[in-house]
Amino acid sequence: MGNRLAESILLLGFVGIGATLYLAFLKAPSVSINAFESPDAQRIFYWHVPAAWAAFIAFGILFVGSGLWFFNRSALGWRMHVAGAEAGLATGLMTIWSGMVWGSAEWGVPWDWTDVRLNTFGLLTFLALFLVLGRQAQPDGVETRDTFSTFGLFGFVLVPVTYVATRLWQIRHPGPVVGGGESGSLNGEMAVILLIGAISFTVFILGLVLMSMRITSLEQRLESLQEAMDKV
Amino acid sequence: MTYLAVAYLGMLISIGIWTWTVFSRSNDLEQRITAVERHSPKNKPKSVVFLNPSSDEQE
């Protein structure tokens, strides 16, 4: 029952993301040619911003899960850590890919190594990659979990730094469009499509986290069953 | 516009593959657990001992 619910949430999120792409590509109003070098590429914003939002949720889950495991030895906390790292990697890569496509069209280069926002977010995604690959390469145990949880706890400091980066050190990445004062205002239709995207990505990340937690639980069950059989 | 369409489709296909991978990992683990449980000694039927009436008579 729980599995079917998680699968349904994940599929619903996926359909929502597809709908967001359709709306962004074909229904969203065009932006002024004076404001952007490549106005068409601006449509990628309806994918990029919600993906980054979902990545922050995933890294929040990673942080909470790491803390629950490290301080309370909570099995649920470890499952949240694993799910947060996998979901953070998926949404982090989506954000980086969409940003690089936009950067190529707007700036002429896909990446700017001097921009704080780009580099801190890149480090966050790299952290998620390290946690996902590291867990697969190491035997499961308390020491392994403690090590990866420590990275999950300390790595989270990059989230607030990434969030405030464009406010404190705006170099190339555009400033905030939501909650950024008058400079970040959106017209009604744009805001609605962005909201649909944010809801879709939130639902998708929720389904992904639930499914990933279930997979970790199944892996642990299979391992204990095999150990029990080996003892016989 | 073409490169944007390709980028969008690439992203949608990538996310679709990722979603499919999650589903298939879950299904694969469920099948393996079912198979292990089926072969677990706990689930094997207890052996039934048929006594040979003739052996009883000999005793």
Short mmCIF file of C-alpha atoms in Angstrom, two decimals, chain A residues 55-217:
data_model
loop_
_atom_site.label_atom_id
_atom_site.label_comp_id
_atom_site.label_asym_id
_atom_site.label_seq_id
_atom_site.Cartn_x
_atom_site.Cartn_y
_atom_site.Cartn_z
CA ALA A 55 17.44 20.22 -4.54
CA PHE A 56 17.36 22.41 -1.42
CA ILE A 57 14.50 20.25 -0.03
CA ALA A 58 16.56 17.12 -0.76
CA PHE A 59 19.65 18.55 0.96
CA GLY A 60 17.43 19.50 3.93
CA ILE A 61 16.27 15.87 4.16
CA LEU A 62 19.91 14.76 3.90
CA PHE A 63 20.86 17.10 6.78
CA VAL A 64 18.00 15.98 9.06
CA GLY A 65 18.64 12.30 8.27
CA SER A 66 22.38 12.67 8.91
CA GLY A 67 21.67 14.31 12.26
CA LEU A 68 19.15 11.65 13.28
CA TRP A 69 21.62 8.90 12.47
CA PHE A 70 24.68 10.58 13.98
CA PHE A 71 23.11 11.65 17.28
CA ASN A 72 20.31 9.07 17.77
CA ARG A 73 21.42 6.05 15.70
CA SER A 74 18.00 6.20 14.06
CA ALA A 75 17.41 3.67 11.24
CA LEU A 76 14.83 6.05 9.79
CA GLY A 77 17.47 8.79 9.89
CA TRP A 78 19.88 6.66 7.84
CA ARG A 79 17.18 5.94 5.26
CA MET A 80 16.50 9.70 5.05
CA HIS A 81 20.24 10.33 4.60
CA VAL A 82 20.44 7.87 1.69
CA ALA A 83 17.22 9.19 0.10
CA GLY A 84 18.28 12.83 0.53
CA ALA A 85 21.66 12.17 -1.11
CA GLU A 86 20.09 10.37 -4.11
CA ALA A 87 17.35 12.98 -4.54
CA GLY A 88 19.90 15.78 -4.11
CA LEU A 89 22.06 14.28 -6.83
CA ALA A 90 19.12 13.93 -9.25
CA THR A 91 17.80 17.46 -8.76
CA GLY A 92 21.30 18.95 -8.48
CA LEU A 93 22.23 17.51 -11.88
CA MET A 94 18.93 18.79 -13.37
CA THR A 95 19.68 22.28 -12.04
CA ILE A 96 23.27 22.29 -13.28
CA TRP A 97 22.37 20.91 -16.71
CA SER A 98 19.56 23.42 -17.27
CA GLY A 99 21.77 26.25 -15.98
CA MET A 100 24.59 25.29 -18.33
CA VAL A 101 22.21 25.22 -21.32
CA TRP A 102 21.00 28.70 -20.39
CA GLY A 103 24.53 29.96 -19.68
CA SER A 104 25.72 28.76 -23.09
CA ALA A 105 22.94 30.71 -24.82
CA GLU A 106 22.97 33.83 -22.62
CA TRP A 107 26.61 34.26 -21.58
CA GLY A 108 28.32 32.30 -24.35
CA VAL A 109 29.92 29.97 -21.76
CA PRO A 110 28.22 27.17 -19.82
CA TRP A 111 30.05 27.86 -16.53
CA ASP A 112 31.67 30.79 -14.77
CA TRP A 113 34.31 29.72 -12.24
CA THR A 114 34.29 33.16 -10.61
CA ASP A 115 30.59 33.05 -9.68
CA VAL A 116 29.99 32.06 -6.05
CA ARG A 117 26.42 30.74 -6.56
CA LEU A 118 27.47 28.42 -9.39
CA ASN A 119 30.45 27.02 -7.52
CA THR A 120 28.75 26.44 -4.14
CA PHE A 121 25.83 24.70 -5.86
CA GLY A 122 28.28 22.63 -7.92
CA LEU A 123 30.02 21.61 -4.67
CA LEU A 124 26.67 20.60 -3.15
CA THR A 125 25.91 18.35 -6.12
CA PHE A 126 29.43 16.95 -5.96
CA LEU A 127 28.85 16.18 -2.26
CA ALA A 128 25.67 14.26 -3.17
CA LEU A 129 27.61 12.35 -5.87
CA PHE A 130 30.32 11.49 -3.32
CA LEU A 131 27.73 10.25 -0.80
CA VAL A 132 25.85 8.11 -3.35
CA LEU A 133 28.97 6.53 -4.88
CA GLY A 134 30.74 6.23 -1.52
CA ARG A 135 27.86 4.33 0.07
CA GLN A 136 27.78 1.89 -2.83
CA ALA A 137 31.54 1.32 -2.63
CA GLN A 138 31.80 0.80 1.15
CA PRO A 139 30.46 -2.08 3.26
CA ASP A 140 27.53 -0.94 5.38
CA GLY A 141 28.37 -0.45 9.05
CA VAL A 142 28.28 2.04 11.91
CA GLU A 143 31.66 3.59 11.01
CA THR A 144 30.69 4.02 7.35
CA ARG A 145 27.38 5.60 8.31
CA ASP A 146 29.05 7.93 10.82
CA THR A 147 31.55 9.12 8.22
CA PHE A 148 28.93 9.83 5.55
CA SER A 149 26.57 11.42 8.09
CA THR A 150 29.33 13.83 9.11
CA PHE A 151 29.68 14.91 5.47
CA GLY A 152 25.89 15.30 5.27
CA LEU A 153 25.87 17.49 8.39
CA PHE A 154 28.79 19.75 7.53
CA GLY A 155 28.05 19.86 3.80
CA PHE A 156 24.67 21.44 4.54
CA VAL A 157 26.42 24.73 5.35
CA LEU A 158 26.67 25.18 1.55
CA VAL A 159 22.86 25.47 1.29
CA PRO A 160 22.47 28.84 3.07
CA VAL A 161 25.71 30.07 1.44
CA THR A 162 24.28 29.16 -2.00
CA TYR A 163 20.96 30.81 -1.14
CA VAL A 164 22.47 34.15 -0.13
CA ALA A 165 25.29 34.08 -2.73
CA THR A 166 23.46 36.20 -5.32
CA ARG A 167 22.43 38.70 -2.67
CA LEU A 168 25.92 39.15 -1.23
CA TRP A 169 28.22 38.56 -4.17
CA GLN A 170 26.24 38.87 -7.41
CA ILE A 171 28.76 38.23 -10.15
CA ARG A 172 27.06 36.59 -13.11
CA HIS A 173 24.15 34.48 -11.88
CA PRO A 174 20.90 36.53 -11.94
CA GLY A 175 19.50 37.77 -8.63
CA PRO A 176 16.47 36.25 -6.89
CA VAL A 177 13.16 36.40 -8.79
CA VAL A 178 11.02 35.44 -5.79
CA GLY A 179 11.47 37.37 -2.55
CA GLY A 180 14.10 39.53 -4.10
CA GLY A 181 12.33 42.90 -3.91
CA GLU A 182 11.29 45.03 -6.88
CA SER A 183 14.09 43.79 -9.13
CA GLY A 184 12.73 40.26 -9.00
CA SER A 185 9.10 40.82 -9.94
CA LEU A 186 7.31 38.35 -12.22
CA ASN A 187 4.12 38.93 -14.21
CA GLY A 188 1.04 36.86 -13.33
CA GLU A 189 1.26 34.21 -16.07
CA MET A 190 4.98 33.64 -15.47
CA ALA A 191 4.40 33.32 -11.72
CA VAL A 192 1.62 30.73 -12.25
CA ILE A 193 3.81 28.52 -14.49
CA LEU A 194 6.69 28.86 -12.03
CA LEU A 195 4.34 27.85 -9.19
CA ILE A 196 3.13 24.79 -11.16
CA GLY A 197 6.78 23.87 -11.69
CA ALA A 198 7.62 24.32 -7.99
CA ILE A 199 4.65 22.17 -6.91
CA SER A 200 5.48 19.48 -9.52
CA PHE A 201 9.13 19.28 -8.48
CA THR A 202 8.16 19.21 -4.79
CA VAL A 203 5.76 16.30 -5.42
CA PHE A 204 8.41 14.55 -7.54
CA ILE A 205 11.11 14.92 -4.87
CA LEU A 206 8.70 13.68 -2.20
CA GLY A 207 7.92 10.56 -4.27
CA LEU A 208 11.61 10.04 -5.02
CA VAL A 209 12.55 10.28 -1.33
CA LEU A 210 9.77 7.88 -0.28
CA MET A 211 10.75 5.36 -2.97
CA SER A 212 14.44 5.66 -2.11
CA MET A 213 13.72 5.12 1.60
CA ARG A 214 11.72 2.04 0.72
CA ILE A 215 14.56 0.71 -1.47
CA THR A 216 17.05 1.15 1.42
CA SER A 217 14.64 -0.66 3.73
#
